[in-house]
XYZ file of N, CA, C and O in Angstrom:
256
model
N 4.802 -13.097 -2.170
C 3.791 -12.116 -1.759
C 4.495 -11.586 -0.614
O 5.112 -12.567 0.639
N 4.237 -10.258 -0.363
C 4.655 -9.492 0.873
C 3.978 -9.727 1.820
O 2.638 -9.505 2.050
N 4.682 -9.880 2.878
C 3.919 -9.902 4.249
C 3.451 -8.565 4.761
O 2.297 -8.480 5.216
N 4.113 -7.386 4.107
C 3.092 -6.203 4.647
C 1.785 -6.183 4.092
O 1.215 -5.467 4.877
N 1.784 -6.509 3.038
C -0.002 -6.539 2.529
C -0.772 -7.478 3.290
O -2.115 -6.815 3.644
N -0.532 -8.931 4.202
C -1.155 -9.344 5.244
C -1.260 -8.123 6.406
O -2.464 -8.186 6.827
N -0.217 -7.516 6.932
C -0.728 -6.602 8.290
C -1.849 -5.430 7.355
O -2.032 -4.838 8.082
N -1.385 -5.040 6.571
C -2.190 -3.854 6.143
C -3.367 -4.282 5.755
O -4.696 -3.350 6.375
N -3.926 -5.387 5.317
C -5.112 -6.069 4.914
C -6.179 -5.882 6.852
O -6.949 -5.695 6.882
N -5.163 -6.687 7.899
C -5.080 -7.014 8.718
C -5.254 -5.335 9.841
O -6.718 -5.303 10.297
N -4.970 -4.627 9.706
C -4.886 -3.636 9.771
C -6.153 -2.528 9.547
O -6.884 -2.133 10.404
N -6.409 -2.520 8.421
C -8.071 -2.035 7.955
C -9.080 -2.796 8.937
O -10.163 -2.262 9.202
N -8.931 -3.965 8.718
C -10.177 -4.981 9.315
C -10.170 -4.503 10.403
O -11.486 -4.348 11.094
N -9.435 -4.072 10.966
C -8.941 -3.601 12.766
C -9.934 -2.578 12.749
O -11.032 -2.415 13.860
N -9.521 -1.619 11.985
C -10.375 0.224 11.994
C -11.528 -0.248 11.813
O -12.323 0.469 12.291
N -11.385 -1.140 10.586
C -13.302 -0.932 10.390
C -14.268 -1.813 10.820
O -15.381 -1.040 11.778
N -13.552 -2.876 11.927
C -14.406 -3.263 12.993
C -14.880 -2.473 14.236
O -15.698 -2.194 14.885
N -13.885 -1.614 14.683
C -13.852 -0.758 15.572
C -14.735 0.139 15.513
O -15.549 0.796 15.655
N -14.515 0.851 14.163
C -15.750 1.879 13.690
C -17.248 1.220 13.619
O -17.645 1.800 13.604
N -17.072 0.305 13.123
C -18.549 -0.234 12.776
C -19.023 -0.592 14.511
O -20.380 -0.170 14.516
N -18.515 -0.849 15.487
C -19.219 -0.863 16.689
C -19.785 -0.054 17.017
O -20.418 0.141 17.719
N -18.374 1.086 17.052
C -18.520 2.470 17.895
C -20.322 3.001 16.933
O -20.840 3.939 17.706
N -20.046 2.617 15.696
C -21.202 3.485 14.772
C -22.801 3.284 15.363
O -23.800 2.994 15.466
N -22.418 1.406 15.255
C -23.742 0.888 15.536
C -24.350 0.629 17.229
O -25.300 1.064 17.304
N -22.995 1.063 17.917
C -23.689 1.456 19.216
C -24.651 2.832 19.796
O -24.641 2.921 20.192
N -24.013 3.925 18.608
C -24.186 5.070 18.640
C -25.919 5.710 17.798
O -26.391 6.456 17.804
N -26.189 4.089 17.244
C -27.357 4.142 16.465
C -27.441 4.450 15.115
O -28.216 4.841 14.318
N -25.808 4.507 14.650
C -25.903 5.074 13.237
C -25.519 3.439 12.344
O -24.570 3.766 11.965
N -26.769 2.697 12.305
C -26.362 1.446 11.379
C -26.082 1.722 10.042
O -25.428 0.967 9.304
N -26.866 2.836 9.600
C -26.080 2.885 8.060
C -25.334 3.345 7.877
O -24.198 2.896 6.758
N -24.269 4.445 8.922
C -22.973 4.529 8.384
C -22.262 3.797 8.552
O -21.088 3.657 8.087
N -22.793 2.672 9.562
C -21.683 1.579 10.113
C -21.526 0.521 8.703
O -20.421 0.258 8.628
N -23.056 0.367 7.758
C -22.649 -0.210 6.899
C -21.853 0.623 5.808
O -21.268 -0.373 5.135
N -21.920 1.550 5.961
C -21.161 2.204 4.529
C -19.341 2.197 4.752
O -18.490 2.352 4.146
N -19.567 1.835 6.481
C -17.824 2.226 6.723
C -17.226 0.932 6.557
O -16.154 0.578 5.979
N -18.353 -0.273 6.372
C -17.884 -1.857 6.138
C -17.451 -1.420 4.630
O -16.566 -2.592 4.542
N -18.294 -1.300 4.109
C -18.236 -1.630 2.447
C -17.204 -0.507 1.907
O -16.504 -1.118 1.061
N -16.973 -0.142 2.516
C -15.436 1.005 2.177
C -14.562 0.399 2.176
O -13.434 0.706 1.927
N -13.919 -0.052 3.490
C -13.400 -0.950 4.325
C -12.906 -2.327 3.296
O -12.118 -2.499 2.874
N -14.277 -2.886 2.734
C -13.976 -3.787 1.679
C -13.705 -3.573 0.569
O -12.741 -4.218 -0.084
N -14.304 -1.884 0.037
C -13.135 -1.743 -1.723
C -11.745 -1.417 -1.150
O -11.342 -1.810 -2.248
N -11.147 -0.942 0.097
C -9.948 -0.539 0.320
C -9.415 -2.014 0.126
O -8.151 -1.842 -0.773
N -9.718 -3.152 0.738
C -8.922 -4.286 0.616
C -9.211 -4.744 -0.758
O -8.221 -5.394 -1.211
N -9.908 -4.695 -1.515
C -10.480 -5.184 -2.842
C -9.556 -4.553 -3.860
O -8.823 -5.431 -4.641
N -9.226 -3.235 -3.462
C -8.167 -2.847 -3.974
C -6.673 -2.929 -4.326
O -6.068 -3.092 -5.014
N -6.286 -3.209 -2.560
C -5.093 -3.780 -2.701
C -4.600 -5.242 -3.435
O -3.799 -5.397 -3.543
N -6.025 -6.022 -2.931
C -5.760 -7.495 -3.753
C -5.726 -7.561 -5.028
O -4.669 -7.858 -5.896
N -6.608 -6.422 -5.651
C -6.647 -6.348 -7.239
C -5.094 -5.926 -7.759
O -4.748 -6.515 -8.931
N -4.333 -4.923 -7.006
C -3.004 -4.283 -7.673
C -2.718 -5.837 -7.374
O -1.127 -5.401 -8.090
N -2.069 -6.558 -6.213
C -1.330 -7.455 -6.634
C -1.616 -8.676 -7.415
O -0.625 -9.292 -7.923
N -2.886 -8.862 -7.392
C -3.038 -9.803 -8.447
C -2.656 -9.332 -10.079
O -2.227 -9.830 -10.927
N -2.776 -7.942 -10.404
C -2.446 -7.508 -11.560
C -0.846 -7.667 -11.626
O -0.078 -7.487 -12.686
N -0.279 -7.128 -10.668
C 1.364 -7.482 -10.709
C 1.684 -9.042 -11.017
O 2.924 -9.111 -11.608
N 1.298 -10.047 -10.454
C 1.113 -11.096 -10.756
C 1.020 -11.595 -12.039
O 1.896 -12.172 -12.513
N -0.036 -11.050 -12.549
C -0.051 -11.364 -13.971
C 0.825 -10.752 -14.587
O 1.435 -11.259 -16.225
N 1.691 -9.609 -14.446
C 2.502 -9.084 -15.187
C 4.176 -9.609 -14.803
O 4.706 -9.969 -15.828
N 4.154 -10.306 -13.486
C 5.283 -11.326 -13.863
C 5.090 -12.244 -14.666
O 6.215 -13.170 -14.959
N 3.944 -13.085 -14.608
C 3.631 -14.742 -15.135
C 3.766 -14.116 -16.520
O 4.363 -14.792 -17.534
N 3.134 -12.920 -17.217
C 3.460 -12.577 -18.891
C 5.017 -12.301 -19.169
O 5.604 -12.679 -20.152
N 5.940 -11.808 -18.206
C 7.366 -11.519 -18.357
C 7.933 -12.805 -18.345
O 9.261 -13.209 -18.991
N 7.624 -13.985 -17.367
C 8.545 -14.987 -17.360
C 8.337 -15.989 -18.407
O 9.333 -16.248 -18.822
N 7.039 -15.723 -19.028
C 6.580 -16.483 -19.750
C 6.494 -15.959 -21.626
O 6.364 -16.375 -22.517
N 6.988 -14.715 -21.444
C 7.086 -13.981 -22.477
C 6.034 -14.138 -23.832
O 6.005 -14.031 -24.803
N 5.021 -13.489 -23.152
C 3.382 -13.705 -23.615
C 3.332 -12.119 -23.922
O 3.637 -10.892 -23.579
């Protein structure tokens, strides 16, 4: 696993947290929720890509 992935996930988390707080303080709770969900989807897509590449490596290792 690459350390860059951890830093990317942390960066997305920090950006989403800041945007969430800004939107909540300005009274836009619905948009804050959508921002949080979008950040979650972005992180899940990054993790799913890594899991997919892991399965490809396992397949090639065991010649399945």
